[in-house]
């Protein structure tokens, strides 16, 4: 192979390789948002430290993205990936930690 034919081959292949990442990026952007938020009403919260225990229990669940526990309202607002977990798993986690929960209002985003 001569230098001239090698350069010709590279020039023919180069544009195709530059377009491949763009095509890949377009396919990954088409995935829908699977984020969901729920509010749980919790029992047995007797002190502000209970919020830490509840938050840790919920954050251990695969797919949980955000947890906000409100001691005064005795609730937890949880945002999670609905393809990885569900509200029943969240309630089980709080119940297993000693704080039985129930679903207040599911909010789809």
PDB file of C-alpha atoms in Angstrom:
ATOM      1  CA  UNK A   1       0.000   0.000   0.000  1.00  0.00           C
ATOM      2  CA  UNK A   2       1.355   3.371  -0.931  1.00  0.00           C
ATOM      3  CA  UNK A   3       1.108   6.490   1.192  1.00  0.00           C
ATOM      4  CA  UNK A   4      -1.326   7.995  -1.293  1.00  0.00           C
ATOM      5  CA  UNK A   5      -3.717   5.003  -1.171  1.00  0.00           C
ATOM      6  CA  UNK A   6      -3.415   4.879   2.638  1.00  0.00           C
ATOM      7  CA  UNK A   7      -4.406   8.534   2.940  1.00  0.00           C
ATOM      8  CA  UNK A   8      -7.321   7.942   0.576  1.00  0.00           C
ATOM      9  CA  UNK A   9      -8.527   5.055   2.734  1.00  0.00           C
ATOM     10  CA  UNK A  10      -8.272   7.153   5.923  1.00  0.00           C
ATOM     11  CA  UNK A  11     -10.124  10.071   4.325  1.00  0.00           C
ATOM     12  CA  UNK A  12     -12.961   7.738   3.318  1.00  0.00           C
ATOM     13  CA  UNK A  13     -13.278   6.182   6.789  1.00  0.00           C
ATOM     14  CA  UNK A  14     -12.826   9.336   8.866  1.00  0.00           C
ATOM     15  CA  UNK A  15     -16.208  11.002   8.158  1.00  0.00           C
ATOM     16  CA  UNK A  16     -18.073   7.792   9.014  1.00  0.00           C
ATOM     17  CA  UNK A  17     -16.331   7.469  12.382  1.00  0.00           C
ATOM     18  CA  UNK A  18     -17.084  11.083  13.245  1.00  0.00           C
ATOM     19  CA  UNK A  19     -20.812  10.581  12.680  1.00  0.00           C
ATOM     20  CA  UNK A  20     -21.125   7.445  14.809  1.00  0.00           C
ATOM     21  CA  UNK A  21     -21.069   9.212  18.231  1.00  0.00           C
ATOM     22  CA  UNK A  22     -23.742  11.652  17.062  1.00  0.00           C
ATOM     23  CA  UNK A  23     -26.063   8.811  16.040  1.00  0.00           C
ATOM     24  CA  UNK A  24     -25.461   7.100  19.409  1.00  0.00           C
ATOM     25  CA  UNK A  25     -26.239  10.292  21.329  1.00  0.00           C
ATOM     26  CA  UNK A  26     -29.559  10.661  19.514  1.00  0.00           C
ATOM     27  CA  UNK A  27     -30.691   7.181  20.508  1.00  0.00           C
ATOM     28  CA  UNK A  28     -29.860   7.677  24.189  1.00  0.00           C
ATOM     29  CA  UNK A  29     -31.822  10.939  24.425  1.00  0.00           C
ATOM     30  CA  UNK A  30     -35.042   9.244  23.336  1.00  0.00           C
ATOM     31  CA  UNK A  31     -35.450   7.387  26.646  1.00  0.00           C
ATOM     32  CA  UNK A  32     -38.459   8.626  28.668  1.00  0.00           C
ATOM     33  CA  UNK A  33     -38.136  10.014  32.188  1.00  0.00           C
ATOM     34  CA  UNK A  34     -38.985   7.280  34.708  1.00  0.00           C
ATOM     35  CA  UNK A  35     -38.925   9.544  37.765  1.00  0.00           C
ATOM     36  CA  UNK A  36     -41.812   9.345  40.229  1.00  0.00           C
ATOM     37  CA  UNK A  37     -42.456  10.999  43.598  1.00  0.00           C
ATOM     38  CA  UNK A  38     -44.594   9.819  46.503  1.00  0.00           C
ATOM     39  CA  UNK A  39     -45.375  11.081  49.975  1.00  0.00           C
ATOM     40  CA  UNK A  40     -45.403   8.566  52.811  1.00  0.00           C
ATOM     41  CA  UNK A  41     -47.213   9.116  56.125  1.00  0.00           C
ATOM     42  CA  UNK A  42     -45.023   7.611  58.869  1.00  0.00           C
ATOM     43  CA  UNK A  43     -45.797   6.320  62.353  1.00  0.00           C
ATOM     44  CA  UNK A  44     -43.650   6.030  65.511  1.00  0.00           C
ATOM     45  CA  UNK A  45     -41.631   9.208  64.904  1.00  0.00           C
ATOM     46  CA  UNK A  46     -40.857  10.387  68.438  1.00  0.00           C
ATOM     47  CA  UNK A  47     -37.819  12.634  67.940  1.00  0.00           C
ATOM     48  CA  UNK A  48     -35.941  14.571  65.285  1.00  0.00           C
ATOM     49  CA  UNK A  49     -33.302  11.812  65.065  1.00  0.00           C
ATOM     50  CA  UNK A  50     -35.945   9.454  63.691  1.00  0.00           C
ATOM     51  CA  UNK A  51     -35.723  11.411  60.442  1.00  0.00           C
ATOM     52  CA  UNK A  52     -32.088  10.337  60.003  1.00  0.00           C
ATOM     53  CA  UNK A  53     -32.950   6.650  60.437  1.00  0.00           C
ATOM     54  CA  UNK A  54     -35.842   6.892  57.979  1.00  0.00           C
ATOM     55  CA  UNK A  55     -33.772   8.770  55.410  1.00  0.00           C
ATOM     56  CA  UNK A  56     -30.961   6.187  55.577  1.00  0.00           C
ATOM     57  CA  UNK A  57     -33.420   3.294  55.226  1.00  0.00           C
ATOM     58  CA  UNK A  58     -34.980   4.831  52.120  1.00  0.00           C
ATOM     59  CA  UNK A  59     -31.657   5.800  50.523  1.00  0.00           C
ATOM     60  CA  UNK A  60     -30.496   2.161  50.671  1.00  0.00           C
ATOM     61  CA  UNK A  61     -33.134   1.194  48.111  1.00  0.00           C
ATOM     62  CA  UNK A  62     -31.812   0.981  44.557  1.00  0.00           C
ATOM     63  CA  UNK A  63     -33.463   3.656  42.426  1.00  0.00           C
ATOM     64  CA  UNK A  64     -34.166   6.179  45.200  1.00  0.00           C
ATOM     65  CA  UNK A  65     -32.903   9.563  44.048  1.00  0.00           C
ATOM     66  CA  UNK A  66     -34.081  12.026  46.693  1.00  0.00           C
ATOM     67  CA  UNK A  67     -35.511  11.777  50.222  1.00  0.00           C
ATOM     68  CA  UNK A  68     -36.918  14.588  52.386  1.00  0.00           C
ATOM     69  CA  UNK A  69     -38.290  13.631  55.807  1.00  0.00           C
ATOM     70  CA  UNK A  70     -40.471  16.130  57.685  1.00  0.00           C
ATOM     71  CA  UNK A  71     -40.595  15.436  61.430  1.00  0.00           C
ATOM     72  CA  UNK A  72     -43.414  17.910  62.157  1.00  0.00           C
ATOM     73  CA  UNK A  73     -45.699  16.505  59.442  1.00  0.00           C
ATOM     74  CA  UNK A  74     -44.522  12.903  60.053  1.00  0.00           C
ATOM     75  CA  UNK A  75     -44.034  12.407  56.313  1.00  0.00           C
ATOM     76  CA  UNK A  76     -41.330  11.516  53.827  1.00  0.00           C
ATOM     77  CA  UNK A  77     -41.244  12.782  50.243  1.00  0.00           C
ATOM     78  CA  UNK A  78     -39.365  10.277  48.068  1.00  0.00           C
ATOM     79  CA  UNK A  79     -38.321  10.651  44.423  1.00  0.00           C
ATOM     80  CA  UNK A  80     -37.293   7.418  42.704  1.00  0.00           C
ATOM     81  CA  UNK A  81     -36.838   5.620  39.392  1.00  0.00           C
ATOM     82  CA  UNK A  82     -40.052   3.665  38.857  1.00  0.00           C
ATOM     83  CA  UNK A  83     -38.212   1.054  36.757  1.00  0.00           C
ATOM     84  CA  UNK A  84     -35.965   0.158  39.707  1.00  0.00           C
ATOM     85  CA  UNK A  85     -38.346   0.304  42.686  1.00  0.00           C
ATOM     86  CA  UNK A  86     -41.916   1.102  43.728  1.00  0.00           C
ATOM     87  CA  UNK A  87     -43.895   2.570  46.616  1.00  0.00           C
ATOM     88  CA  UNK A  88     -44.416  -0.859  48.224  1.00  0.00           C
ATOM     89  CA  UNK A  89     -40.631  -1.270  48.565  1.00  0.00           C
ATOM     90  CA  UNK A  90     -40.399   2.190  50.144  1.00  0.00           C
ATOM     91  CA  UNK A  91     -43.105   1.345  52.689  1.00  0.00           C
ATOM     92  CA  UNK A  92     -41.386  -1.980  53.459  1.00  0.00           C
ATOM     93  CA  UNK A  93     -38.075  -0.161  54.093  1.00  0.00           C
ATOM     94  CA  UNK A  94     -39.614   2.295  56.566  1.00  0.00           C
ATOM     95  CA  UNK A  95     -41.621  -0.466  58.267  1.00  0.00           C
ATOM     96  CA  UNK A  96     -38.514  -2.636  58.615  1.00  0.00           C
ATOM     97  CA  UNK A  97     -36.731   0.362  60.183  1.00  0.00           C
ATOM     98  CA  UNK A  98     -39.512   0.621  62.793  1.00  0.00           C
ATOM     99  CA  UNK A  99     -41.617   3.331  61.170  1.00  0.00           C
ATOM    100  CA  UNK A 100     -44.681   1.827  59.476  1.00  0.00           C
ATOM    101  CA  UNK A 101     -45.710   3.931  56.510  1.00  0.00           C
ATOM    102  CA  UNK A 102     -48.606   4.394  54.169  1.00  0.00           C
ATOM    103  CA  UNK A 103     -48.953   6.092  50.826  1.00  0.00           C
ATOM    104  CA  UNK A 104     -50.461   9.579  50.965  1.00  0.00           C
ATOM    105  CA  UNK A 105     -50.394  10.935  47.415  1.00  0.00           C
ATOM    106  CA  UNK A 106     -48.549   9.597  44.370  1.00  0.00           C
ATOM    107  CA  UNK A 107     -47.331  12.401  42.101  1.00  0.00           C
ATOM    108  CA  UNK A 108     -46.159  11.548  38.579  1.00  0.00           C
ATOM    109  CA  UNK A 109     -43.583  13.789  36.971  1.00  0.00           C
TER     110      UNK A 109
END
